[in-house]
Amino acid sequence: MMKIISLLLIISVSAFAGTVEYGAHAGGLFPTGNGGDFYSTSPIFGVNILAHMPVYAIEGSISYGMLQSKEDLGDFSASIIPILAGIRTYSGPVFYGGGAGMYVASVSYELLGVKYDDSDSEFGAYGNLGMIFPTGSMDIEGSIKYHFVDFDTDKAWFALTVGTYF
Protein backbone atom coordinates (compact mmCIF):
# COMPACT_ATOMS: atom_id res chain seq x y z
CA MET A 1 0.00 0.00 0.00
CA MET A 2 2.84 2.39 0.87
CA LYS A 3 4.45 1.78 -2.55
CA ILE A 4 1.17 2.63 -4.30
CA ILE A 5 0.77 5.86 -2.31
CA SER A 6 4.37 6.86 -3.06
CA LEU A 7 3.91 6.14 -6.77
CA LEU A 8 0.67 8.16 -6.90
CA LEU A 9 2.38 11.08 -5.16
CA ILE A 10 5.29 11.04 -7.63
CA ILE A 11 2.91 10.84 -10.61
CA SER A 12 0.71 13.67 -9.31
CA VAL A 13 3.68 15.93 -8.65
CA SER A 14 5.11 15.39 -12.13
CA ALA A 15 1.68 15.70 -13.79
CA PHE A 16 0.64 18.97 -12.13
CA ALA A 17 3.93 20.66 -11.41
CA GLY A 18 4.80 23.72 -13.43
CA THR A 19 8.48 23.94 -12.61
CA VAL A 20 10.70 21.60 -10.63
CA GLU A 21 13.85 23.01 -9.03
CA TYR A 22 16.72 21.19 -7.35
CA GLY A 23 19.06 22.77 -4.85
CA ALA A 24 21.42 22.53 -1.92
CA HIS A 25 21.46 24.14 1.53
CA ALA A 26 23.69 24.55 4.56
CA GLY A 27 23.32 26.14 7.97
CA GLY A 28 23.01 25.44 11.67
CA LEU A 29 20.89 23.31 14.00
CA PHE A 30 19.93 24.84 17.33
CA PRO A 31 18.61 22.39 19.95
CA THR A 32 15.66 23.18 22.23
CA GLY A 33 13.91 21.26 24.99
CA ASN A 34 15.80 18.39 26.60
CA GLY A 35 18.06 18.18 23.55
CA GLY A 36 19.44 21.61 24.46
CA ASP A 37 20.76 20.17 27.73
CA PHE A 38 23.14 17.86 25.89
CA TYR A 39 23.68 19.16 22.36
CA SER A 40 25.09 22.50 21.21
CA THR A 41 24.74 24.34 17.90
CA SER A 42 25.59 21.96 15.08
CA PRO A 43 26.18 22.26 11.31
CA ILE A 44 23.69 20.86 8.79
CA PHE A 45 23.79 20.53 5.00
CA GLY A 46 21.69 18.77 2.38
CA VAL A 47 19.81 18.74 -0.91
CA ASN A 48 16.25 19.75 -1.71
CA ILE A 49 13.59 19.61 -4.43
CA LEU A 50 10.77 22.07 -5.00
CA ALA A 51 7.83 21.33 -7.33
CA HIS A 52 5.80 24.47 -8.05
CA MET A 53 2.02 24.28 -8.45
CA PRO A 54 -0.30 27.20 -9.27
CA VAL A 55 -0.99 28.19 -5.63
CA TYR A 56 1.53 26.21 -3.57
CA ALA A 57 4.69 24.13 -3.90
CA ILE A 58 5.61 20.67 -2.73
CA GLU A 59 9.00 20.57 -1.04
CA GLY A 60 11.27 17.73 -0.10
CA SER A 61 14.75 17.54 1.37
CA ILE A 62 17.35 15.23 2.81
CA SER A 63 19.89 16.72 5.21
CA TYR A 64 22.78 15.57 7.37
CA GLY A 65 23.39 17.23 10.73
CA MET A 66 26.66 16.63 12.59
CA LEU A 67 25.56 16.94 16.21
CA GLN A 68 27.94 18.56 18.69
CA SER A 69 27.93 17.76 22.40
CA LYS A 70 28.21 20.29 25.22
CA GLU A 71 30.09 17.68 27.28
CA ASP A 72 33.67 16.57 26.72
CA LEU A 73 33.13 12.92 25.80
CA GLY A 74 35.73 10.59 24.34
CA ASP A 75 35.25 9.54 20.71
CA PHE A 76 31.96 11.44 20.45
CA SER A 77 30.10 11.05 17.18
CA ALA A 78 26.44 11.87 16.60
CA SER A 79 24.28 12.71 13.62
CA ILE A 80 20.69 13.35 12.60
CA ILE A 81 19.30 12.82 9.11
CA PRO A 82 15.96 14.56 8.51
CA ILE A 83 14.07 13.29 5.44
CA LEU A 84 11.28 15.82 4.89
CA ALA A 85 8.23 16.23 2.66
CA GLY A 86 5.77 19.09 2.90
CA ILE A 87 3.84 21.92 1.32
CA ARG A 88 4.59 25.63 1.18
CA THR A 89 2.69 28.63 -0.04
CA TYR A 90 3.89 32.11 -0.94
CA SER A 91 3.05 35.66 -0.05
CA GLY A 92 5.34 37.58 -2.40
CA PRO A 93 8.92 36.43 -1.80
CA VAL A 94 8.02 35.11 1.68
CA PHE A 95 6.96 31.48 2.03
CA TYR A 96 5.57 29.42 4.87
CA GLY A 97 4.42 25.86 5.28
CA GLY A 98 5.24 22.61 6.92
CA GLY A 99 5.12 18.87 6.65
CA ALA A 100 6.24 15.56 8.02
CA GLY A 101 9.60 13.92 8.31
CA MET A 102 11.46 10.79 9.15
CA TYR A 103 14.34 11.62 11.48
CA VAL A 104 17.19 9.11 11.77
CA ALA A 105 19.62 9.76 14.62
CA SER A 106 22.70 7.97 15.88
CA VAL A 107 25.14 8.64 18.70
CA SER A 108 28.35 6.98 19.81
CA TYR A 109 30.75 7.95 22.60
CA GLU A 110 32.85 6.61 25.46
CA LEU A 111 32.34 7.64 29.08
CA LEU A 112 34.38 6.29 31.98
CA GLY A 113 35.65 3.42 29.84
CA VAL A 114 32.14 2.36 28.78
CA LYS A 115 31.29 2.56 25.08
CA TYR A 116 27.77 3.85 24.30
CA ASP A 117 26.31 3.32 20.83
CA ASP A 118 22.67 3.88 19.86
CA SER A 119 20.52 4.77 16.86
CA ASP A 120 16.85 5.57 16.50
CA SER A 121 14.37 6.74 13.90
CA GLU A 122 11.15 8.61 14.56
CA PHE A 123 8.45 10.38 12.62
CA GLY A 124 8.13 14.08 13.33
CA ALA A 125 6.78 17.31 11.95
CA TYR A 126 8.22 20.65 10.93
CA GLY A 127 7.08 24.19 10.26
CA ASN A 128 8.89 26.36 7.74
CA LEU A 129 9.22 30.12 7.19
CA GLY A 130 11.57 31.74 4.73
CA MET A 131 12.26 34.07 1.86
CA ILE A 132 13.41 33.61 -1.74
CA PHE A 133 15.89 36.08 -3.20
CA PRO A 134 16.01 35.89 -7.03
CA THR A 135 19.50 36.55 -8.40
CA GLY A 136 19.76 36.27 -12.16
CA SER A 137 20.23 32.62 -13.07
CA MET A 138 19.40 31.09 -9.66
CA ASP A 139 17.38 31.69 -6.52
CA ILE A 140 18.83 32.02 -3.03
CA GLU A 141 16.62 30.87 -0.18
CA GLY A 142 16.85 31.71 3.50
CA SER A 143 14.77 29.47 5.73
CA ILE A 144 14.06 28.73 9.37
CA LYS A 145 12.46 25.40 10.24
CA TYR A 146 11.17 24.17 13.56
CA HIS A 147 11.59 20.39 13.76
CA PHE A 148 9.62 18.62 16.45
CA VAL A 149 11.04 15.14 17.04
CA ASP A 150 10.49 13.10 20.15
CA PHE A 151 13.28 10.58 20.56
CA ASP A 152 11.80 9.32 23.87
CA THR A 153 12.30 12.82 25.35
CA ASP A 154 11.35 16.35 24.41
CA LYS A 155 13.76 17.06 21.57
CA ALA A 156 13.17 19.78 19.04
CA TRP A 157 15.47 21.72 16.74
CA PHE A 158 15.52 25.02 14.95
CA ALA A 159 17.34 24.83 11.63
CA LEU A 160 18.53 28.06 10.06
CA THR A 161 19.69 27.41 6.51
CA VAL A 162 20.69 29.26 3.36
CA GLY A 163 20.54 27.52 0.02
CA THR A 164 20.25 27.86 -3.69
CA TYR A 165 18.11 26.39 -6.44
CA PHE A 166 19.53 25.63 -9.87
Coordinates of C-alpha atoms in Angstrom, one line a residue:
M1 CA 0.0 0.0 0.0
M2 CA 2.8 2.4 0.9
K3 CA 4.4 1.8 -2.5
I4 CA 1.2 2.6 -4.3
I5 CA 0.8 5.9 -2.3
S6 CA 4.4 6.9 -3.1
L7 CA 3.9 6.1 -6.8
L8 CA 0.7 8.2 -6.9
L9 CA 2.4 11.1 -5.2
I10 CA 5.3 11.0 -7.6
I11 CA 2.9 10.8 -10.6
S12 CA 0.7 13.7 -9.3
V13 CA 3.7 15.9 -8.7
S14 CA 5.1 15.4 -12.1
A15 CA 1.7 15.7 -13.8
F16 CA 0.6 19.0 -12.1
A17 CA 3.9 20.7 -11.4
G18 CA 4.8 23.7 -13.4
T19 CA 8.5 23.9 -12.6
V20 CA 10.7 21.6 -10.6
E21 CA 13.8 23.0 -9.0
Y22 CA 16.7 21.2 -7.4
G23 CA 19.1 22.8 -4.8
A24 CA 21.4 22.5 -1.9
H25 CA 21.5 24.1 1.5
A26 CA 23.7 24.5 4.6
G27 CA 23.3 26.1 8.0
G28 CA 23.0 25.4 11.7
L29 CA 20.9 23.3 14.0
F30 CA 19.9 24.8 17.3
P31 CA 18.6 22.4 20.0
T32 CA 15.7 23.2 22.2
G33 CA 13.9 21.3 25.0
N34 CA 15.8 18.4 26.6
G35 CA 18.1 18.2 23.5
G36 CA 19.4 21.6 24.5
D37 CA 20.8 20.2 27.7
F38 CA 23.1 17.9 25.9
Y39 CA 23.7 19.2 22.4
S40 CA 25.1 22.5 21.2
T41 CA 24.7 24.3 17.9
S42 CA 25.6 22.0 15.1
P43 CA 26.2 22.3 11.3
I44 CA 23.7 20.9 8.8
F45 CA 23.8 20.5 5.0
G46 CA 21.7 18.8 2.4
V47 CA 19.8 18.7 -0.9
N48 CA 16.2 19.7 -1.7
I49 CA 13.6 19.6 -4.4
L50 CA 10.8 22.1 -5.0
A51 CA 7.8 21.3 -7.3
H52 CA 5.8 24.5 -8.0
M53 CA 2.0 24.3 -8.5
P54 CA -0.3 27.2 -9.3
V55 CA -1.0 28.2 -5.6
Y56 CA 1.5 26.2 -3.6
A57 CA 4.7 24.1 -3.9
I58 CA 5.6 20.7 -2.7
E59 CA 9.0 20.6 -1.0
G60 CA 11.3 17.7 -0.1
S61 CA 14.8 17.5 1.4
I62 CA 17.4 15.2 2.8
S63 CA 19.9 16.7 5.2
Y64 CA 22.8 15.6 7.4
G65 CA 23.4 17.2 10.7
M66 CA 26.7 16.6 12.6
L67 CA 25.6 16.9 16.2
Q68 CA 27.9 18.6 18.7
S69 CA 27.9 17.8 22.4
K70 CA 28.2 20.3 25.2
E71 CA 30.1 17.7 27.3
D72 CA 33.7 16.6 26.7
L73 CA 33.1 12.9 25.8
G74 CA 35.7 10.6 24.3
D75 CA 35.3 9.5 20.7
F76 CA 32.0 11.4 20.5
S77 CA 30.1 11.1 17.2
A78 CA 26.4 11.9 16.6
S79 CA 24.3 12.7 13.6
I80 CA 20.7 13.3 12.6
I81 CA 19.3 12.8 9.1
P82 CA 16.0 14.6 8.5
I83 CA 14.1 13.3 5.4
L84 CA 11.3 15.8 4.9
A85 CA 8.2 16.2 2.7
G86 CA 5.8 19.1 2.9
I87 CA 3.8 21.9 1.3
R88 CA 4.6 25.6 1.2
T89 CA 2.7 28.6 0.0
Y90 CA 3.9 32.1 -0.9
S91 CA 3.1 35.7 -0.1
G92 CA 5.3 37.6 -2.4
P93 CA 8.9 36.4 -1.8
V94 CA 8.0 35.1 1.7
F95 CA 7.0 31.5 2.0
Y96 CA 5.6 29.4 4.9
G97 CA 4.4 25.9 5.3
G98 CA 5.2 22.6 6.9
G99 CA 5.1 18.9 6.7
A100 CA 6.2 15.6 8.0
G101 CA 9.6 13.9 8.3
M102 CA 11.5 10.8 9.1
Y103 CA 14.3 11.6 11.5
V104 CA 17.2 9.1 11.8
A105 CA 19.6 9.8 14.6
S106 CA 22.7 8.0 15.9
V107 CA 25.1 8.6 18.7
S108 CA 28.3 7.0 19.8
Y109 CA 30.8 7.9 22.6
E110 CA 32.9 6.6 25.5
L111 CA 32.3 7.6 29.1
L112 CA 34.4 6.3 32.0
G113 CA 35.6 3.4 29.8
V114 CA 32.1 2.4 28.8
K115 CA 31.3 2.6 25.1
Y116 CA 27.8 3.9 24.3
D117 CA 26.3 3.3 20.8
D118 CA 22.7 3.9 19.9
S119 CA 20.5 4.8 16.9
D120 CA 16.9 5.6 16.5
S121 CA 14.4 6.7 13.9
E122 CA 11.1 8.6 14.6
F123 CA 8.5 10.4 12.6
G124 CA 8.1 14.1 13.3
A125 CA 6.8 17.3 11.9
Y126 CA 8.2 20.6 10.9
G127 CA 7.1 24.2 10.3
N128 CA 8.9 26.4 7.7
L129 CA 9.2 30.1 7.2
G130 CA 11.6 31.7 4.7
M131 CA 12.3 34.1 1.9
I132 CA 13.4 33.6 -1.7
F133 CA 15.9 36.1 -3.2
P134 CA 16.0 35.9 -7.0
T135 CA 19.5 36.5 -8.4
G136 CA 19.8 36.3 -12.2
S137 CA 20.2 32.6 -13.1
M138 CA 19.4 31.1 -9.7
D139 CA 17.4 31.7 -6.5
I140 CA 18.8 32.0 -3.0
E141 CA 16.6 30.9 -0.2
G142 CA 16.9 31.7 3.5
S143 CA 14.8 29.5 5.7
I144 CA 14.1 28.7 9.4
K145 CA 12.5 25.4 10.2
Y146 CA 11.2 24.2 13.6
H147 CA 11.6 20.4 13.8
F148 CA 9.6 18.6 16.5
V149 CA 11.0 15.1 17.0
D150 CA 10.5 13.1 20.1
F151 CA 13.3 10.6 20.6
D152 CA 11.8 9.3 23.9
T153 CA 12.3 12.8 25.4
D154 CA 11.3 16.4 24.4
K155 CA 13.8 17.1 21.6
A156 CA 13.2 19.8 19.0
W157 CA 15.5 21.7 16.7
F158 CA 15.5 25.0 15.0
A159 CA 17.3 24.8 11.6
L160 CA 18.5 28.1 10.1
T161 CA 19.7 27.4 6.5
V162 CA 20.7 29.3 3.4
G163 CA 20.5 27.5 0.0
T164 CA 20.3 27.9 -3.7
Y165 CA 18.1 26.4 -6.4
F166 CA 19.5 25.6 -9.9

